[in-house]
Tab-separated table of N, CA and C in Angstrom:
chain	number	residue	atom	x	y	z
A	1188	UNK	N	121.058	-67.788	13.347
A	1188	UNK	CA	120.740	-67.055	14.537
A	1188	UNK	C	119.972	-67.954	15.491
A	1189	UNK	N	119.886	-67.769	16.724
A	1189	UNK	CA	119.225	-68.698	18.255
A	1189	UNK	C	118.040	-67.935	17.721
A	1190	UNK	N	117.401	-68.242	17.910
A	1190	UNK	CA	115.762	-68.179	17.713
A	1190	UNK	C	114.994	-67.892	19.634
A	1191	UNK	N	116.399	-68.518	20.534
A	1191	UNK	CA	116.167	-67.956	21.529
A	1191	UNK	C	116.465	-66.517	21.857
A	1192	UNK	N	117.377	-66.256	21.651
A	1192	UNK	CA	118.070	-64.982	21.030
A	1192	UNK	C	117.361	-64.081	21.126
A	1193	UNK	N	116.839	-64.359	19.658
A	1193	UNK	CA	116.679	-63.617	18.885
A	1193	UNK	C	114.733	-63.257	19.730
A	1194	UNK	N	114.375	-63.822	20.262
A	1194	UNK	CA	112.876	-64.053	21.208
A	1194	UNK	C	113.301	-62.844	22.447
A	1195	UNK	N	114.515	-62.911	22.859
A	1195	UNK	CA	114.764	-62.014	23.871
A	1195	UNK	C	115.127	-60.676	23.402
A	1196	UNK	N	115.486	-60.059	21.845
A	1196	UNK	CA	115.310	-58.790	21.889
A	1196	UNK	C	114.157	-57.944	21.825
A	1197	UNK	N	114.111	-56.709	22.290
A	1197	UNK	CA	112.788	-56.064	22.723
A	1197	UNK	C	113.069	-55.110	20.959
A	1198	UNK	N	112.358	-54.504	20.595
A	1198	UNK	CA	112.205	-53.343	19.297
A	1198	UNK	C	112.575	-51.677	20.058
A	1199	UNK	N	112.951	-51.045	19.463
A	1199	UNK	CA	113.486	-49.823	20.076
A	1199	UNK	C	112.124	-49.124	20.235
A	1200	UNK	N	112.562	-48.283	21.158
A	1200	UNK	CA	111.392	-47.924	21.940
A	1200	UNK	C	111.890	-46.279	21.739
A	1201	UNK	N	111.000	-45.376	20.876
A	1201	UNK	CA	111.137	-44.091	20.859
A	1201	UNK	C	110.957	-42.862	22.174
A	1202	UNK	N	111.807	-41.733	21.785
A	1202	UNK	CA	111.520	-41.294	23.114
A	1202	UNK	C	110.201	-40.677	23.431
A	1203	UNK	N	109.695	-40.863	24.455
A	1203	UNK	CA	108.828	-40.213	25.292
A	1203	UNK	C	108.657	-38.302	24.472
A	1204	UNK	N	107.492	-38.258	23.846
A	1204	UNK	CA	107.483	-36.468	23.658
A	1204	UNK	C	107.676	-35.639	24.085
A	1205	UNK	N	108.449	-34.609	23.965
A	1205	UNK	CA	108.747	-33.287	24.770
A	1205	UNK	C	107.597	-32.563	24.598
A	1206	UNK	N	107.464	-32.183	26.038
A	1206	UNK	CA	106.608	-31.196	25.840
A	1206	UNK	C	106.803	-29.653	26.174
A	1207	UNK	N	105.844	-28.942	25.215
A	1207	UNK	CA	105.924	-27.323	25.704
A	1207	UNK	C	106.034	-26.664	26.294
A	1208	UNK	N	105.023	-27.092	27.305
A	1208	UNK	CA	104.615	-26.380	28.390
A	1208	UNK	C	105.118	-27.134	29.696
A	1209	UNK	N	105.880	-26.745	30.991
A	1209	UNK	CA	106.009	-25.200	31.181
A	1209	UNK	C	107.575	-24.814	30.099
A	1210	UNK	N	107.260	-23.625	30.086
A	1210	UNK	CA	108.427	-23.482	29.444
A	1210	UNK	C	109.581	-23.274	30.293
A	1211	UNK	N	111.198	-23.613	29.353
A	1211	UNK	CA	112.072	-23.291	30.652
A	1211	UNK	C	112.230	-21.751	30.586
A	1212	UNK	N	113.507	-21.977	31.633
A	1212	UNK	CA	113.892	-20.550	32.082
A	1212	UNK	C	113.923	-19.605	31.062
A	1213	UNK	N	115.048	-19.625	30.197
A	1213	UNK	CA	115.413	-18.783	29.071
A	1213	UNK	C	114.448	-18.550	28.451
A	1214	UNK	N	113.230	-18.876	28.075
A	1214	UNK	CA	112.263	-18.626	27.413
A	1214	UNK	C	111.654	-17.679	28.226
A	1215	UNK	N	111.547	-17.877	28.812
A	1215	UNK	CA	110.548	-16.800	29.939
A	1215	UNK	C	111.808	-15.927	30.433
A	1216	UNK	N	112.556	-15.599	30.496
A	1216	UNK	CA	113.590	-14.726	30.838
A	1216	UNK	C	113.316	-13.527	28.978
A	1217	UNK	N	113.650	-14.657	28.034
A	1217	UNK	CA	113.090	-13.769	26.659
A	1217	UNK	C	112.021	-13.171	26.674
A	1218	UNK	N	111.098	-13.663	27.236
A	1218	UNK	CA	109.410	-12.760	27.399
A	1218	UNK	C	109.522	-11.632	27.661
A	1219	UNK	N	110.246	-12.027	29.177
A	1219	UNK	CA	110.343	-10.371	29.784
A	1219	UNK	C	111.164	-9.295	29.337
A	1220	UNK	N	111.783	-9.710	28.545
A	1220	UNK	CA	112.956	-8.978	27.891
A	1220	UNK	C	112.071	-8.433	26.296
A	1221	UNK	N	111.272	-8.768	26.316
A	1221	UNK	CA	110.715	-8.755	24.895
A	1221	UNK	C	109.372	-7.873	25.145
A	1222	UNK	N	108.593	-7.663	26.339
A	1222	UNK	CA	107.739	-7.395	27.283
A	1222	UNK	C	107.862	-5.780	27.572
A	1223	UNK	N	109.485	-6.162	28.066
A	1223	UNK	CA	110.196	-4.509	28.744
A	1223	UNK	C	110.588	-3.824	27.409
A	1224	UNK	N	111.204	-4.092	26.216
A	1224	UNK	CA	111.267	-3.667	25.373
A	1224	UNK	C	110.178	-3.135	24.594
A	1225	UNK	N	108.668	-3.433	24.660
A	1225	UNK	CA	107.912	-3.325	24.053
A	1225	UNK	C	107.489	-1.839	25.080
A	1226	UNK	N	107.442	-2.176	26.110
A	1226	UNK	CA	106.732	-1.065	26.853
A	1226	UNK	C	107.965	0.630	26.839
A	1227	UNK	N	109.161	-0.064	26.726
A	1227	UNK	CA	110.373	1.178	26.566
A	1227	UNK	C	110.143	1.644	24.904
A	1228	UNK	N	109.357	0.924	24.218
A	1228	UNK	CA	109.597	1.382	22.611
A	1228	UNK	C	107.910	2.258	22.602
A	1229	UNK	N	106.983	2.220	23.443
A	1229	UNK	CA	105.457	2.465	23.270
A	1229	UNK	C	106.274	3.831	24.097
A	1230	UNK	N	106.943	3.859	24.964
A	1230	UNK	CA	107.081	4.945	26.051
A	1230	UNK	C	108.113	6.052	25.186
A	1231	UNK	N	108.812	5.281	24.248
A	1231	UNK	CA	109.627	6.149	23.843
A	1231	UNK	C	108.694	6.935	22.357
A	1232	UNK	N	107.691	6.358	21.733
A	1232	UNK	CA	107.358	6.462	20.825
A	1232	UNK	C	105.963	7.788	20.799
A	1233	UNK	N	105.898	7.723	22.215
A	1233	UNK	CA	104.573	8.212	23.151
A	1233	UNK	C	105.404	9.862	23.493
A	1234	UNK	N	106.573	9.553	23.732
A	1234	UNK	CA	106.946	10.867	24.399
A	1234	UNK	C	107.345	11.982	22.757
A	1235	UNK	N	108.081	10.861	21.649
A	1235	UNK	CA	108.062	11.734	20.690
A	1235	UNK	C	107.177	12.227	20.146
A	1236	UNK	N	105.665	11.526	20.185
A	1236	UNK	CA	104.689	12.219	19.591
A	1236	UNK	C	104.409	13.295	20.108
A	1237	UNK	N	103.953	13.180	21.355
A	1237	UNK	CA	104.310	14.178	22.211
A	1237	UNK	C	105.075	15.180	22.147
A	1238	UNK	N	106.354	15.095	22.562
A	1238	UNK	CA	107.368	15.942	22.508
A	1238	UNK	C	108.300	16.136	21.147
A	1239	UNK	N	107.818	16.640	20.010
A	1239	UNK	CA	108.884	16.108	18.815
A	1239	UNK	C	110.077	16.839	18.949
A	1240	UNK	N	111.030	16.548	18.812
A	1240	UNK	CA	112.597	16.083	18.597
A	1240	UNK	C	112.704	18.280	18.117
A	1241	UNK	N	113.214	18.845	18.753
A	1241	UNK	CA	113.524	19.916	18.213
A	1241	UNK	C	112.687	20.903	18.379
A	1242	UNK	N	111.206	20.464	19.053
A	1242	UNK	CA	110.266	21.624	19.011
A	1242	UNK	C	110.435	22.272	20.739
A	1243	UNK	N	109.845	23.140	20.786
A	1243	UNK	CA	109.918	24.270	22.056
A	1243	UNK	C	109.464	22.972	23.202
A	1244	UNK	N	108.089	22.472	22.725
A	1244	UNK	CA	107.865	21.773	23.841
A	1244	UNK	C	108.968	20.975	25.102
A	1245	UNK	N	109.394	19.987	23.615
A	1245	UNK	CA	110.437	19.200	24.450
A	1245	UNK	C	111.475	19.979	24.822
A	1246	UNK	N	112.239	21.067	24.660
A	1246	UNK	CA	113.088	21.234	25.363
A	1246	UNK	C	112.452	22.509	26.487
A	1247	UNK	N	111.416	22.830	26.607
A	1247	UNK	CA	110.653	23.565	27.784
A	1247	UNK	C	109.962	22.279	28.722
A	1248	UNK	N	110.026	21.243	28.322
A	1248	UNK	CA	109.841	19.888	29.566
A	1248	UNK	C	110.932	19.317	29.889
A	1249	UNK	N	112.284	19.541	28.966
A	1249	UNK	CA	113.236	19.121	29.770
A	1249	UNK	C	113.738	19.731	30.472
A	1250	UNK	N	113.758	21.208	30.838
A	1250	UNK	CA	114.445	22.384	31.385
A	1250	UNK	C	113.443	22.345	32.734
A	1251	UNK	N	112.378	22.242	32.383
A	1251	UNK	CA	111.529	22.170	34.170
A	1251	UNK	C	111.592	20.482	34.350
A	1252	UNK	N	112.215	19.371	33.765
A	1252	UNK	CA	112.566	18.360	34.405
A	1252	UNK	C	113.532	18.607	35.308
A	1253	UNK	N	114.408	19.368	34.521
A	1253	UNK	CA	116.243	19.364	35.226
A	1253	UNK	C	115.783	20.389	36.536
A	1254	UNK	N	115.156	21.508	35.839
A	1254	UNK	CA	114.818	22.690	37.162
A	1254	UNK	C	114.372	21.683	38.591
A	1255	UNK	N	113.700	20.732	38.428
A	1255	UNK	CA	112.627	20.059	39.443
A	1255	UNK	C	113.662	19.313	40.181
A	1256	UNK	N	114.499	18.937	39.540
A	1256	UNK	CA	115.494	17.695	40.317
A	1256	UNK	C	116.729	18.457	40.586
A	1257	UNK	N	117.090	19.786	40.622
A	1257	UNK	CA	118.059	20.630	41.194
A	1257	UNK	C	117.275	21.219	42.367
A	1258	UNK	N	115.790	21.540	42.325
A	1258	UNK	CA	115.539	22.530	43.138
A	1258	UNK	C	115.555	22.519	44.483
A	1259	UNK	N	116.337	20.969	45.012
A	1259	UNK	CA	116.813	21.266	46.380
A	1259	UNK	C	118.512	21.428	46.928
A	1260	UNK	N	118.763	21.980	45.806
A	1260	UNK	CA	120.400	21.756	45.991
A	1260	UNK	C	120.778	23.563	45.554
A	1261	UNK	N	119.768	24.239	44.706
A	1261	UNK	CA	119.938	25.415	44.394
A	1261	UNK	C	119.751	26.493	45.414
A	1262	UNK	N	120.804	27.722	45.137
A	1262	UNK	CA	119.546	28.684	45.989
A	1262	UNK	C	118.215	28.815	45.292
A	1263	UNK	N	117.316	29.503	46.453
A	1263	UNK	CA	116.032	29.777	46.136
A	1263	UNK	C	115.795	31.104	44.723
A	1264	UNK	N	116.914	31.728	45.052
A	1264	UNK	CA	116.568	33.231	43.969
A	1264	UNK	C	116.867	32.527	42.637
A	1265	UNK	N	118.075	31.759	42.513
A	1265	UNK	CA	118.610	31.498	41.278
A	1265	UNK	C	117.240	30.462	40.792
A	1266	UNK	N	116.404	29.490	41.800
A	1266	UNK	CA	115.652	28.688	41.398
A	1266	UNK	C	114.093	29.813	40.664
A	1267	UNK	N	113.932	30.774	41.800
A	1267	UNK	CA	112.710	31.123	41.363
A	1267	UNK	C	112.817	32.635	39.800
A	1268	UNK	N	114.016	32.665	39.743
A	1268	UNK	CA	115.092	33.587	38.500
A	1268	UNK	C	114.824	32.445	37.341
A	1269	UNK	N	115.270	31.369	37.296
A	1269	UNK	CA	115.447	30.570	36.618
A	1269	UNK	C	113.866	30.120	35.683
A	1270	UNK	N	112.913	29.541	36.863
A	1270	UNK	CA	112.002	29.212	36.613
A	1270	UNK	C	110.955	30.623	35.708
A	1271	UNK	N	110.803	31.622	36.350
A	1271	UNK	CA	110.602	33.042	35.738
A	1271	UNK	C	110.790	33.154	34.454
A	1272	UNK	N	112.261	32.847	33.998
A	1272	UNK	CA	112.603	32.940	32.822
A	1272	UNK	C	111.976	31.768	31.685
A	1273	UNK	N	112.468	30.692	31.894
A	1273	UNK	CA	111.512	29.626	31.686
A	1273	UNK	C	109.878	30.017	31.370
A	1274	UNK	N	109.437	30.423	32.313
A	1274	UNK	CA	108.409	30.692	32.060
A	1274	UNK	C	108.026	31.622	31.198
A	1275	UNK	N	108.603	32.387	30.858
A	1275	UNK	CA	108.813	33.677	29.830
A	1275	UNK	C	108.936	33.107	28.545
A	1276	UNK	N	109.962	32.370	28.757
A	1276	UNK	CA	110.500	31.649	27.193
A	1276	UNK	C	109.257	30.462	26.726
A	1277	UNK	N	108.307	29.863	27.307
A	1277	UNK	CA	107.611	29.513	26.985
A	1277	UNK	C	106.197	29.973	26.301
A	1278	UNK	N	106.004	30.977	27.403
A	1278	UNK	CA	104.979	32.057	26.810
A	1278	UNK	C	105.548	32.699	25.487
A	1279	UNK	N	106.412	33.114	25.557
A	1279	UNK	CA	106.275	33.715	24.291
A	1279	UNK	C	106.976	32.721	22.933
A	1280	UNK	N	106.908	30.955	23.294
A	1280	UNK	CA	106.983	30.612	22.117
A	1280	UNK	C	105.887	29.894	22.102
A	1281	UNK	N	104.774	29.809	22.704
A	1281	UNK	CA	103.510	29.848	22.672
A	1281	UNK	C	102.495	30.434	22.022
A	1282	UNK	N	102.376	31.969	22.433
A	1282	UNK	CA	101.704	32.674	21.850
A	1282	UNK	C	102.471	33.947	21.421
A	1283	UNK	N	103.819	34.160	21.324
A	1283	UNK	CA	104.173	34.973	20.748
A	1283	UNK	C	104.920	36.039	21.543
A	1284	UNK	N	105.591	37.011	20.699
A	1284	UNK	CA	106.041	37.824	21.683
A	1284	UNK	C	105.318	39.064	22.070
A	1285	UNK	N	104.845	39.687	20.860
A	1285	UNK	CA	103.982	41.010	21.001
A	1285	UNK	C	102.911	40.741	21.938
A	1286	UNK	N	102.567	39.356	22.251
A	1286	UNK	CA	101.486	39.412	23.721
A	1286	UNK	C	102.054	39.070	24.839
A	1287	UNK	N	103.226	38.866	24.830
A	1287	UNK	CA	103.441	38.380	26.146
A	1287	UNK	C	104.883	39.066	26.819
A	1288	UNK	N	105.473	39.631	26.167
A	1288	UNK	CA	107.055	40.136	26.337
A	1288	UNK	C	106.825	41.453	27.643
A	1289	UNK	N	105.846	42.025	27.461
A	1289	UNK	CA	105.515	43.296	28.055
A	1289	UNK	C	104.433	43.414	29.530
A	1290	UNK	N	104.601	41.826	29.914
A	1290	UNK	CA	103.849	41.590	30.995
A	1290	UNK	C	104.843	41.783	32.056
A	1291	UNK	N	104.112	41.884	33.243
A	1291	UNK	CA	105.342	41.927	34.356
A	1291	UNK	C	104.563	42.298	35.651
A	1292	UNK	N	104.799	41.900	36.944
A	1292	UNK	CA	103.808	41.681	38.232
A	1292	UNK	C	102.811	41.180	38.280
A	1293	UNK	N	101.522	41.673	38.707
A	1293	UNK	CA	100.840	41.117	38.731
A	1293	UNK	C	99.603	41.006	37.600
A	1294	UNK	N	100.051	41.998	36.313
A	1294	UNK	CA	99.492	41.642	35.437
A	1294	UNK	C	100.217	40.040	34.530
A	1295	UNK	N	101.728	39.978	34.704
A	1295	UNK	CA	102.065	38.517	34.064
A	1295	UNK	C	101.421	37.262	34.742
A	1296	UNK	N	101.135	37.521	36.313
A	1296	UNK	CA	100.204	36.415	36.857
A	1296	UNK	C	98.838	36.133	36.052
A	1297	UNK	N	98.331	37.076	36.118
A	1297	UNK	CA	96.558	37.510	35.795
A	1297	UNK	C	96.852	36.248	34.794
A	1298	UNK	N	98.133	36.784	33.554
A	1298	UNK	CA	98.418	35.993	32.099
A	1298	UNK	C	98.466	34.918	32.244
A	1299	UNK	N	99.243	34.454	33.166
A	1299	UNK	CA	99.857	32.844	33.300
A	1299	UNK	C	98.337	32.321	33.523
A	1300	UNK	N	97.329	32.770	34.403
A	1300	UNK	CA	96.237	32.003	34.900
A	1300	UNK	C	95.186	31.969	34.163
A	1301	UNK	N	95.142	32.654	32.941
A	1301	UNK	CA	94.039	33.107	32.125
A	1301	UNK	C	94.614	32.277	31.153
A	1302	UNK	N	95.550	31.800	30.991
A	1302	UNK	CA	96.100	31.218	29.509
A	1302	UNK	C	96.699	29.704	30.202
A	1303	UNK	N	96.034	29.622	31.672
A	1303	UNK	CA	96.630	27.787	31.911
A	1303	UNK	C	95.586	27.091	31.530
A	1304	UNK	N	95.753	26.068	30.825
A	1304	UNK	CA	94.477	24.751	30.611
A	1304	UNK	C	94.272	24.073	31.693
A	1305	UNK	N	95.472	23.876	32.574
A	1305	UNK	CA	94.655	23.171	34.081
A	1305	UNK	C	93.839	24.066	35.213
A	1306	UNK	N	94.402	25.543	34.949
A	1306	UNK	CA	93.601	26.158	35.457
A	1306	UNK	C	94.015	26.227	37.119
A	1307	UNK	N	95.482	26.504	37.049
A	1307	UNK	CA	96.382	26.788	38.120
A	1307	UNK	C	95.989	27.887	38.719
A	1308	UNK	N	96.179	28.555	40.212
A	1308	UNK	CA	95.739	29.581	40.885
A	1308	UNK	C	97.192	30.262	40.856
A	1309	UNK	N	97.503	31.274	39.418
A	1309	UNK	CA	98.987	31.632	39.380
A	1309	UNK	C	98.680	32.679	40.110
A	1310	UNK	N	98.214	34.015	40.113
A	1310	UNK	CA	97.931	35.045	40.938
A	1310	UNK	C	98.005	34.949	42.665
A	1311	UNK	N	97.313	33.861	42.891
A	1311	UNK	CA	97.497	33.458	44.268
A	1311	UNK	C	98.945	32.970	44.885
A	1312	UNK	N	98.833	31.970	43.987
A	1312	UNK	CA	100.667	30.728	44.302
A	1312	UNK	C	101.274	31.008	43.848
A	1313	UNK	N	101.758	32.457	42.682
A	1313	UNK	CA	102.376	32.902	42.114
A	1313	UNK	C	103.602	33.396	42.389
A	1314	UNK	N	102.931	34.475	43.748
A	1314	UNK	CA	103.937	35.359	44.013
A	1314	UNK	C	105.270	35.254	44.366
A	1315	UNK	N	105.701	34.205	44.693
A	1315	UNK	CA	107.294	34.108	45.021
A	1315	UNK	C	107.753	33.893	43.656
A	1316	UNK	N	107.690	34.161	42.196
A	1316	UNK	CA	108.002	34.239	41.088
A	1316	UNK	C	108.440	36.006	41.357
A	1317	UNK	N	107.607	36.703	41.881
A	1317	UNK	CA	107.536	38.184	41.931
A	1317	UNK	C	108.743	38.463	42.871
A	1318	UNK	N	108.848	38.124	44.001
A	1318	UNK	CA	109.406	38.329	45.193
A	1318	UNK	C	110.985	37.065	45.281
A	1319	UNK	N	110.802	35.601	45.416
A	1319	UNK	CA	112.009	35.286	45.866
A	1319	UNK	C	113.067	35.927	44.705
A	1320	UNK	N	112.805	36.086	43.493
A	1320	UNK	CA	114.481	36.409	42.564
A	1320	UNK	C	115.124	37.692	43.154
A	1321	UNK	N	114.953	38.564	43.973
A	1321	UNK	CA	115.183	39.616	44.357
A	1321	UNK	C	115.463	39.751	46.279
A	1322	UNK	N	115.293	38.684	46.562
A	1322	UNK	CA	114.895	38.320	48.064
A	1322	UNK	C	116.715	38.276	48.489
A	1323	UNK	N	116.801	38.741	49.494
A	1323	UNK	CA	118.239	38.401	50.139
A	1323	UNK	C	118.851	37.391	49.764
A	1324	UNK	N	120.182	37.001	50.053
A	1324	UNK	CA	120.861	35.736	49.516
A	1324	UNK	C	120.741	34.616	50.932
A	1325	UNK	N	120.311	35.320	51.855
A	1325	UNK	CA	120.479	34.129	53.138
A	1325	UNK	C	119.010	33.825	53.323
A	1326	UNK	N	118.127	34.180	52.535
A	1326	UNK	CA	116.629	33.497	52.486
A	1326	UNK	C	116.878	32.242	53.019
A	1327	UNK	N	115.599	31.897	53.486
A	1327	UNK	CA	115.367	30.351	54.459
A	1327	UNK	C	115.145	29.499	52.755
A	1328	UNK	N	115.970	28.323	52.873
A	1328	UNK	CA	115.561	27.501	51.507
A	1328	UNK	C	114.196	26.746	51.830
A	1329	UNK	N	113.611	27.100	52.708
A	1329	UNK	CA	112.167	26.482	52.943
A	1329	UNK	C	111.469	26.813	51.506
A	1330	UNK	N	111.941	28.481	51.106
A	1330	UNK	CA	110.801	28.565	50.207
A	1330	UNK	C	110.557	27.825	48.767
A	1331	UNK	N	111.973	27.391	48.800
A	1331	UNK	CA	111.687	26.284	47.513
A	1331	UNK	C	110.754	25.521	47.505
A	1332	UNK	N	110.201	25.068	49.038
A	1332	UNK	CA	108.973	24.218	48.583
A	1332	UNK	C	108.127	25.363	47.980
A	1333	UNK	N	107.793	26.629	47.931
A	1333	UNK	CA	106.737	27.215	47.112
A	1333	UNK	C	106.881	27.338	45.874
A	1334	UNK	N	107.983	26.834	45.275
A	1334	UNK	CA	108.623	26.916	44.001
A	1334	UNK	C	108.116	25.268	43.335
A	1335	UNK	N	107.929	24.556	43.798
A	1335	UNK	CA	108.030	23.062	43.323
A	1335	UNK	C	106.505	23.218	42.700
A	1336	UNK	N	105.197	23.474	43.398
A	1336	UNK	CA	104.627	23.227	43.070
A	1336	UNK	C	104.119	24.245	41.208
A	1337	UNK	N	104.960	25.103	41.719
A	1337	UNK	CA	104.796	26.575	40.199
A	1337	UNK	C	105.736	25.462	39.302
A	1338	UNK	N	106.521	24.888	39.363
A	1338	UNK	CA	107.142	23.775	38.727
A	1338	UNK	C	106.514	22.871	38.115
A	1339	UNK	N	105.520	22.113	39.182
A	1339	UNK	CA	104.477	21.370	38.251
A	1339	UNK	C	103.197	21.531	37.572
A	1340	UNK	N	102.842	22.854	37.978
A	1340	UNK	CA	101.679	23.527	37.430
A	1340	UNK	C	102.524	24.053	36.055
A	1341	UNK	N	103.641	24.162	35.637
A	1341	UNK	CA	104.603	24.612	34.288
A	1341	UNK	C	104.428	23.538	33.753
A	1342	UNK	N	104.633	22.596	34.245
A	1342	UNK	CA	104.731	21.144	33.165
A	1342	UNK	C	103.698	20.791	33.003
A	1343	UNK	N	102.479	20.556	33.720
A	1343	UNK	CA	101.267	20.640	33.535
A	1343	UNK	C	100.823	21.806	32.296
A	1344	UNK	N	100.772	22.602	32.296
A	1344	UNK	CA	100.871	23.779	31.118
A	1344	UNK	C	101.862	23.357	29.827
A	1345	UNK	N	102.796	22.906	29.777
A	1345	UNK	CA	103.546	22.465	28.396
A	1345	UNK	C	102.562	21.744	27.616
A	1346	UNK	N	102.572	20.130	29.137
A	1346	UNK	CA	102.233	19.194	28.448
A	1346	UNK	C	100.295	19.633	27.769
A	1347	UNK	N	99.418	19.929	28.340
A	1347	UNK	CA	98.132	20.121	27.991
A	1347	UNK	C	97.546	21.507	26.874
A	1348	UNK	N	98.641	22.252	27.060
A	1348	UNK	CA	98.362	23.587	26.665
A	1348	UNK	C	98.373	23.322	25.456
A	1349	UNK	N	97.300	25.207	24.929
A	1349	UNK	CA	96.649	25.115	24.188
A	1349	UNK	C	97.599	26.036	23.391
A	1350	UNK	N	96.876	26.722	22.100
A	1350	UNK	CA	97.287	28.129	21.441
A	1350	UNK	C	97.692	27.968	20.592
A	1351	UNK	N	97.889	29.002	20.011
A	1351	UNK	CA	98.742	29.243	18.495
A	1351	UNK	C	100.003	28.640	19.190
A	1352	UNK	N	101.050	27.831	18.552
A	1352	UNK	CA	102.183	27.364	18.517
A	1352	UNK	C	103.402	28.192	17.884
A	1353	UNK	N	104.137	28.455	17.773
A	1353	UNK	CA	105.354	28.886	17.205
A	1353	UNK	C	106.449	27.801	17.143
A	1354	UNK	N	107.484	27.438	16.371
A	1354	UNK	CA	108.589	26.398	16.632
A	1354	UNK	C	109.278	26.555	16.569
């Protein structure tokens, strides 16, 4: 071998370290994907405790979900008929039927407001529960806005309420 040569090769030279940080795309695209999944599995896990699978609750929060997101496309009687009933069917799988089946005007208000945990003004904001199901068919649909809020004062009442339970 040239000894000149052999003077001019250099020794291999390893690569330069990769490093960690920043990370690329796909990694951080996985985060968020791993992130959103975590918060859809806490949200889903949150609503069953909550709401278990088969009991009155959940399907008396899904019925004033659906009620809430029709109630501008419905008439007003069928909305405030609807909701009425609802409301009936809750009370009495609440606390039963022998206390609650036999209410009606303004003694079922007095009920609804004496037995809400948020402590809704049903007697007052009530009355188109009493009045629109029976109201002409060419009623102004204005009054649905008085219906929305008896809507969320219901779900408010599912979700917090108290009492003997039935299932």
């Amino acid at each position: 071998m040239n000894p000149e040569m052999v003077a001019r090769l250099r020794d291999i030279q390893g690569l330069d370290e990769i490093s960690w940080w920043p990370l690329a795309t796909g990694w951080w695209l996985l985060a968020v994907l791993v992130i959103v999944l975590l918060f859809a599995l806490v949200s889903l896990v949150r609503n069953l405790w909550r709401y278990p699978a088969g009991s009155w609750r959940r399907h008396a929060w899904k019925q004033l979900r659906i009620l809430k997101q029709k109630a501008n496309r419905m008439p007003v009687q069928q909305l405030a008929g609807e909701l009425s009933e609802l409301l009936r069917r809750i009370a009495i799988a609440r606390l039963g039927r022998a206390r609650t089946a036999g209410l009606s005007g303004e003694r079922w208000l007095a009920w609804l407001q004496e037995h809400d945990p948020a402590g809704f003004a049903w007697t007052r904001r009530g009355r188109p529960l009493l009045t629109l199901p029976y109201a002409p068919p060419d009623s102004s649909q204005d009054n649905a806005g008085q219906l929305l809020p008896l809507i969320d004062a219901a779900l408010a009442w599912v979700e917090r309420g108290t009492g003997r339970q039935h299932a």
